[in-house]
Tab-separated table of C-alpha atoms in Angstrom:
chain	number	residue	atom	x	y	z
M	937	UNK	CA	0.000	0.000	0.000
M	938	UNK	CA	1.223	3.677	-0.993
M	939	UNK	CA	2.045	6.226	1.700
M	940	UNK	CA	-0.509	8.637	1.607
M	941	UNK	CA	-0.266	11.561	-0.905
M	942	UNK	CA	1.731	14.625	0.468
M	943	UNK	CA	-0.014	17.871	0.908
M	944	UNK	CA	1.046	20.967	-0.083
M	945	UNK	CA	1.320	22.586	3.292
M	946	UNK	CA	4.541	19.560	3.344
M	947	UNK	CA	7.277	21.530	3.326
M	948	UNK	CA	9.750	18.556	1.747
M	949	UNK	CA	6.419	19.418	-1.547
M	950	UNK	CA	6.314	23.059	-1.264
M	951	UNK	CA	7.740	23.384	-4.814
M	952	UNK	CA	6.676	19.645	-6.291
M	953	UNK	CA	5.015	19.010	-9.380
M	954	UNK	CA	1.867	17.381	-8.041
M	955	UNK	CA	0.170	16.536	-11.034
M	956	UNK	CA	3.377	14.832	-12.155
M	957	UNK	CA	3.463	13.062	-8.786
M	958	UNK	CA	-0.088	11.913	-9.063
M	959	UNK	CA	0.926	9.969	-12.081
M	960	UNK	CA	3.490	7.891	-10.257
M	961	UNK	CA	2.572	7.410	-6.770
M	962	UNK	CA	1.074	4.318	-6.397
M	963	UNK	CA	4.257	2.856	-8.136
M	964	UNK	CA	6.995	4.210	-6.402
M	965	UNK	CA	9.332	1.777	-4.119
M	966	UNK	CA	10.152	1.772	-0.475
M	967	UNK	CA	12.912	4.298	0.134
M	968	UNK	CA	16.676	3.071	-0.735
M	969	UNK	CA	18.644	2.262	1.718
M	970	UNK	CA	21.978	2.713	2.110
M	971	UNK	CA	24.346	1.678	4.988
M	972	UNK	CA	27.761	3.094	5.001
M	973	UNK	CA	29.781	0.578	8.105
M	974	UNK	CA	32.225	2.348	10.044
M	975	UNK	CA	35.312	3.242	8.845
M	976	UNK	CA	34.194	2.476	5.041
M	977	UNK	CA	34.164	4.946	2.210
M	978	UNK	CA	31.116	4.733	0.029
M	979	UNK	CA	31.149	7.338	-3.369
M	980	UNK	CA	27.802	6.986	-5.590
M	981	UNK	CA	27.458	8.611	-9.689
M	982	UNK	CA	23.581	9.229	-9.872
M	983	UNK	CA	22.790	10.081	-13.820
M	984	UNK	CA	19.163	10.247	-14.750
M	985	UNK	CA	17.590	7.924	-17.140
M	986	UNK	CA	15.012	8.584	-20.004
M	987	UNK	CA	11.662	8.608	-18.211
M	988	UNK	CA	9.500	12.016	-18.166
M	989	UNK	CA	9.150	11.681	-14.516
M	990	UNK	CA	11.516	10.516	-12.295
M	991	UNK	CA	11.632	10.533	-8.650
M	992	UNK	CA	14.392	9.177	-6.607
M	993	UNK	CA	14.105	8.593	-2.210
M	994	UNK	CA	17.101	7.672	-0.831
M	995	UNK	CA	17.935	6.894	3.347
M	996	UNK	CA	21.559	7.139	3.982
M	997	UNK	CA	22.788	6.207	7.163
M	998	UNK	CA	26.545	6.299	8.509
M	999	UNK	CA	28.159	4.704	11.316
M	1000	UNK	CA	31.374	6.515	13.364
M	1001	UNK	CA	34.234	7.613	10.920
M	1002	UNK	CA	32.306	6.383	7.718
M	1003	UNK	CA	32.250	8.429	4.779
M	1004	UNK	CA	29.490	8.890	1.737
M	1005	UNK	CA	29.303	11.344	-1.451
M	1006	UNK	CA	26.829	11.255	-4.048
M	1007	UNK	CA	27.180	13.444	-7.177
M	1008	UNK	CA	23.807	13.542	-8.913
M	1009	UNK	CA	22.260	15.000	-12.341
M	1010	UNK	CA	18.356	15.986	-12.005
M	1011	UNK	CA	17.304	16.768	-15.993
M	1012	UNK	CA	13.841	14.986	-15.889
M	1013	UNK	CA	12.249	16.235	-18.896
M	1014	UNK	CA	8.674	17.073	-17.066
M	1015	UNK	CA	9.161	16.452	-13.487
M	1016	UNK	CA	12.403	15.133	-11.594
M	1017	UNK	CA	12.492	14.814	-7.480
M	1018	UNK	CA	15.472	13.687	-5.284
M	1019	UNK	CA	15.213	13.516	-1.595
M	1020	UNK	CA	18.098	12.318	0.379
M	1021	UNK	CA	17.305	11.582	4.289
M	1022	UNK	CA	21.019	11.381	6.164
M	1023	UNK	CA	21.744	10.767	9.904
M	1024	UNK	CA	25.702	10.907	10.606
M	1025	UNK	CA	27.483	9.122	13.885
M	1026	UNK	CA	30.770	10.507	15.528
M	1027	UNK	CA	33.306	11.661	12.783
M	1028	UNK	CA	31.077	10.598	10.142
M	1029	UNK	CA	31.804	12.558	6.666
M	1030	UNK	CA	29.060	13.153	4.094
M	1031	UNK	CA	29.079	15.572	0.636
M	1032	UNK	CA	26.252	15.730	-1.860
M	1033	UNK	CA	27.665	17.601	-5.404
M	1034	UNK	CA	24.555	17.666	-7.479
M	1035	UNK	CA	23.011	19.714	-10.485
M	1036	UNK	CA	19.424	20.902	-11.915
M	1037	UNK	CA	19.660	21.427	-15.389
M	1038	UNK	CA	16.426	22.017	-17.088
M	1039	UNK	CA	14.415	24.062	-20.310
M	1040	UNK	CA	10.604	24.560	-21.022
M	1041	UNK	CA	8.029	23.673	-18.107
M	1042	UNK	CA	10.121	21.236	-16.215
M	1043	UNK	CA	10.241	21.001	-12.202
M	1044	UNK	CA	13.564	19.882	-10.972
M	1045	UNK	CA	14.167	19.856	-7.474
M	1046	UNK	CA	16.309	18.176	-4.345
M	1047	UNK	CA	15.253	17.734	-0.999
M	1048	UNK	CA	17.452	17.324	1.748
M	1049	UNK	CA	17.416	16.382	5.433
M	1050	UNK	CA	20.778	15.866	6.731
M	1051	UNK	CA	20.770	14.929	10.809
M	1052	UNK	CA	23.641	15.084	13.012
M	1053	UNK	CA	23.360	12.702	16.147
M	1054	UNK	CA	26.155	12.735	17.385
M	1055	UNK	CA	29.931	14.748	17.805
M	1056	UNK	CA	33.077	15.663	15.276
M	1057	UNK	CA	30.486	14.816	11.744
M	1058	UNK	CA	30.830	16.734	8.714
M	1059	UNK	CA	28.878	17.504	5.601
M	1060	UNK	CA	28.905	19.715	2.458
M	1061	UNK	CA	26.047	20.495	-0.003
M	1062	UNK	CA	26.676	21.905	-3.303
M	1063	UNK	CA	23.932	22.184	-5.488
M	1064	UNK	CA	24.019	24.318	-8.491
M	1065	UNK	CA	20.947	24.863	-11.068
M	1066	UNK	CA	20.718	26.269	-14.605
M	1067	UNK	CA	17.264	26.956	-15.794
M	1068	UNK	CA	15.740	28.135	-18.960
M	1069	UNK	CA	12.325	28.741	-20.641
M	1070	UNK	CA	9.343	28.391	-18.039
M	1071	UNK	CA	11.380	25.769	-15.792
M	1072	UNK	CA	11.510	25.520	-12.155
M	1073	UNK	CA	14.578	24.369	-10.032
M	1074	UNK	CA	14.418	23.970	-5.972
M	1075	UNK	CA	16.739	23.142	-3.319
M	1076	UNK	CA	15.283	22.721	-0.117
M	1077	UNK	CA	17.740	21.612	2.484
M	1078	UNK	CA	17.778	21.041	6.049
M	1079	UNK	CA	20.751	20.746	8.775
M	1080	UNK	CA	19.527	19.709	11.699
M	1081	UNK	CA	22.101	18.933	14.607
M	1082	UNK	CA	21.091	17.085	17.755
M	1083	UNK	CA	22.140	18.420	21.212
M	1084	UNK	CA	25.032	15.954	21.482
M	1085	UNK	CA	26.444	16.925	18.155
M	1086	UNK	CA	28.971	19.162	19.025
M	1087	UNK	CA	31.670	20.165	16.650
M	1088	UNK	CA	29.298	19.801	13.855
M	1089	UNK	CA	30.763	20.905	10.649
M	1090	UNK	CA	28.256	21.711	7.869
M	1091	UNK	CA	28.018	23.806	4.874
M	1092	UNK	CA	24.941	24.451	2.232
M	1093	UNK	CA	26.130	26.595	-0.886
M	1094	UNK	CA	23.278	26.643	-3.373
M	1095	UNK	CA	23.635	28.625	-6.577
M	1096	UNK	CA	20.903	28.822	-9.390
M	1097	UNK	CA	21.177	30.480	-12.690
M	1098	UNK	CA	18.442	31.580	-15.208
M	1099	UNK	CA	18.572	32.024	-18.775
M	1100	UNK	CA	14.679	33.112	-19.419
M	1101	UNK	CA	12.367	35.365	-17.356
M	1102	UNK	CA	10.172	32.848	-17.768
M	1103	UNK	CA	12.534	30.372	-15.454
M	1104	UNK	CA	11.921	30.226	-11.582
M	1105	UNK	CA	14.902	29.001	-9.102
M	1106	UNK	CA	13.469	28.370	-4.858
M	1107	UNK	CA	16.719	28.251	-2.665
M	1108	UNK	CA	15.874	27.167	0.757
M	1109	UNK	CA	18.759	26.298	3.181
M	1110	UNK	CA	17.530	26.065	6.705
M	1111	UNK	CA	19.809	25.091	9.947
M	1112	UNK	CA	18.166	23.873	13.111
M	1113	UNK	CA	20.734	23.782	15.748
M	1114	UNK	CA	20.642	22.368	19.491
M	1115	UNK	CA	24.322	22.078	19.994
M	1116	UNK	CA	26.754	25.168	21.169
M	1117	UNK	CA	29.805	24.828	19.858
M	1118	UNK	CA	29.370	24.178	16.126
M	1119	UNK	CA	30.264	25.546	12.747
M	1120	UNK	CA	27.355	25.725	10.128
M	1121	UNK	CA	27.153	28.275	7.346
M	1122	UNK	CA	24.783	28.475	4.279
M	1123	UNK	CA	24.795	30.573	1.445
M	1124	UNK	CA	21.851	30.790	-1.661
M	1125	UNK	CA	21.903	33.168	-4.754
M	1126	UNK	CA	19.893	33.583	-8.274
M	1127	UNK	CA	21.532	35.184	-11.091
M	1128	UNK	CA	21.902	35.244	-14.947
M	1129	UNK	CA	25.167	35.149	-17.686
M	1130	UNK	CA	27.421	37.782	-17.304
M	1131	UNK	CA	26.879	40.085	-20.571
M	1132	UNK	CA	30.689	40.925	-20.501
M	1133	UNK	CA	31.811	37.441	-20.307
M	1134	UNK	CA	29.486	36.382	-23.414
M	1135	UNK	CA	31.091	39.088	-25.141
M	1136	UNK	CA	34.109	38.130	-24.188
M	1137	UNK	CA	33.271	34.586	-25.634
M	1138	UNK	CA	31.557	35.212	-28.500
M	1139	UNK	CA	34.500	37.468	-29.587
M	1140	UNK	CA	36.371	35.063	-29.524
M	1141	UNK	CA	34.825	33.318	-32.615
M	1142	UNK	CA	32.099	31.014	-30.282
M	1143	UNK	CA	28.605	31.634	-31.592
M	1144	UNK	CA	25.771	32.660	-29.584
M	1145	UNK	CA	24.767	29.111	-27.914
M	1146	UNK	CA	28.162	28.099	-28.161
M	1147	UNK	CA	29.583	30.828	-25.645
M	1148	UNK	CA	26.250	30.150	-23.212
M	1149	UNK	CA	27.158	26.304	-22.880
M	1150	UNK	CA	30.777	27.145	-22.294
M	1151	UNK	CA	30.085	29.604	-19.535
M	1152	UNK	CA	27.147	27.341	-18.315
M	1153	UNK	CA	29.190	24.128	-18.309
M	1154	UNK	CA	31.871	26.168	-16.058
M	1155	UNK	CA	29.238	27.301	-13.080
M	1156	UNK	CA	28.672	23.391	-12.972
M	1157	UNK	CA	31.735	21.956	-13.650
M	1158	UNK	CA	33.315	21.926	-10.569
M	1159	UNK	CA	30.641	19.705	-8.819
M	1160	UNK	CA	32.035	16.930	-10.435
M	1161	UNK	CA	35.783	17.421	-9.465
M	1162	UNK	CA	35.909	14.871	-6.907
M	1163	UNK	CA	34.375	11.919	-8.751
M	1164	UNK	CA	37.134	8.964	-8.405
M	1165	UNK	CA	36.274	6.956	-11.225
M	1166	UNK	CA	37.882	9.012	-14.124
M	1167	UNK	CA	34.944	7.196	-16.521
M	1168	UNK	CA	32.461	8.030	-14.951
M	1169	UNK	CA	33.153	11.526	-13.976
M	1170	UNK	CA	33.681	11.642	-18.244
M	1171	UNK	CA	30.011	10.142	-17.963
M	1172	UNK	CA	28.528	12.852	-15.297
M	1173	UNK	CA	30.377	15.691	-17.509
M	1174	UNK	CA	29.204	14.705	-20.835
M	1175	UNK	CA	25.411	14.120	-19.569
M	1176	UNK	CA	25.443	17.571	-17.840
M	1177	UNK	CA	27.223	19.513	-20.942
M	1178	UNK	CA	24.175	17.778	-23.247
M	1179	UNK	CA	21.629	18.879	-20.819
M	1180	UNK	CA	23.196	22.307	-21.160
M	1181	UNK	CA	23.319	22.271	-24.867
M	1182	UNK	CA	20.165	21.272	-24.892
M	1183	UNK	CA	18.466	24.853	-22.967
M	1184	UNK	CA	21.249	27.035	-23.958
């Protein structure tokens, strides 16, 4: 039996596509699970795939001095949802590096919940989006560290960019802290091409398009940086430059 439908008054669906959701809900799976032991290093590539809707729930839990990072791609064509759930233990290390990239009337977004239990844990959010035509791209991301969790370490840096006025981007980092001796920051901004840099570009013999992918694909590029596998951070590259292409 399905969970019940979410409301909007949810905050983890204040910017979901619920029409798009309807379509889908009585098929989705359980939650993933995933398990990081302690002391083990876990590092997941999550590329999209070719359905219209795609929605992806994922519980991550890690034990004391385990570490987890997931780079994702969100570039559902009508409707794509990721929601991560993450509880850390002592000295427990976790990164997300993940992307929006979407045109016309799609609704991309990533919802986060990451909970520190417990003392010494650290985590970093980077989530960047690049929207064009009437497309909508969310972050909404909590931090939320437990009384005992001192010496938290945790960063949000969210960073959306819009290429139409028809595009909407809804940045919403949110801390909740019990602890006292912490360090937490989180930054959001909106913002559009520099006109002086596409000059620059398209001066340089790139044609209109051209010099918007090149900037584009540098505002993202970086999220991928870390990615061990040198195939598939070619893979994670080359899907995010097409989605670019694609809207720019």
């Amino acid at each position: 039996m399905s969970a019940p439908f979410p409301a909007r008054k949810d905050e983890a669906y204040r910017y979901a596509d619920f029409d798009a959701l309807k379509q889908i809900w009585d098929a989705l799976p359980a939650p993933e699970r995933l398990e990081i032991a302690a002391q083990q290093n876990a590092q997941q590539i999550w590329l999209p795939n070719a359905d219209d809707v795609q929605v992806r729930t994922v519980e991550i839990a890690l034990a004391e001095h385990a570490s987890c990072t997931i780079f994702a791609l969100n570039t559902a064509s009508t409707y794509g949802r990721i929601a991560l759930d993450v509880t850390l233990a002592e000295n427990a290390n976790f990164a997300l590096h993940a992307a929006n990239i979407g045109g016309a009337e799609s609704t991309l977004e990533i919802v986060t919940i990451v909970r520190h239990l417990a003392p010494a844990a650290t985590s970093r959010q980077t989530v960047r989006s690049v929207l064009g035509g009437k497309a909508t791209g969310s972050y909404v991301g909590k931090v939320a560290v437990a009384r005992d969790a001192q010496h938290t370490d945790s960063e949000q840096s969210v960073k959306a960019m819009l290429l139409d006025r028809g595009a909407t981007a809804n940045c919403k980092p949110e801390l909740e802290i019990f602890a006292d001796d912490v360090k937490c920051a989180h930054g959001a901004s909106v913002g559009e091409l520099d006109a002086a840099q596409l000059f620059y570009a398209e001066s340089r013999g790139l044609d209109p398009a051209a010099a918007r992918a090149l900037l584009l694909e540098g505002f993202i590029a970086g999220l991928w940086d870390d990615v061990a596998d040198e195939v598939k951070r070619t893979d994670i590259a080359a899907a995010a430059r097409t989605a670019l292409r694609a809207i720019a």
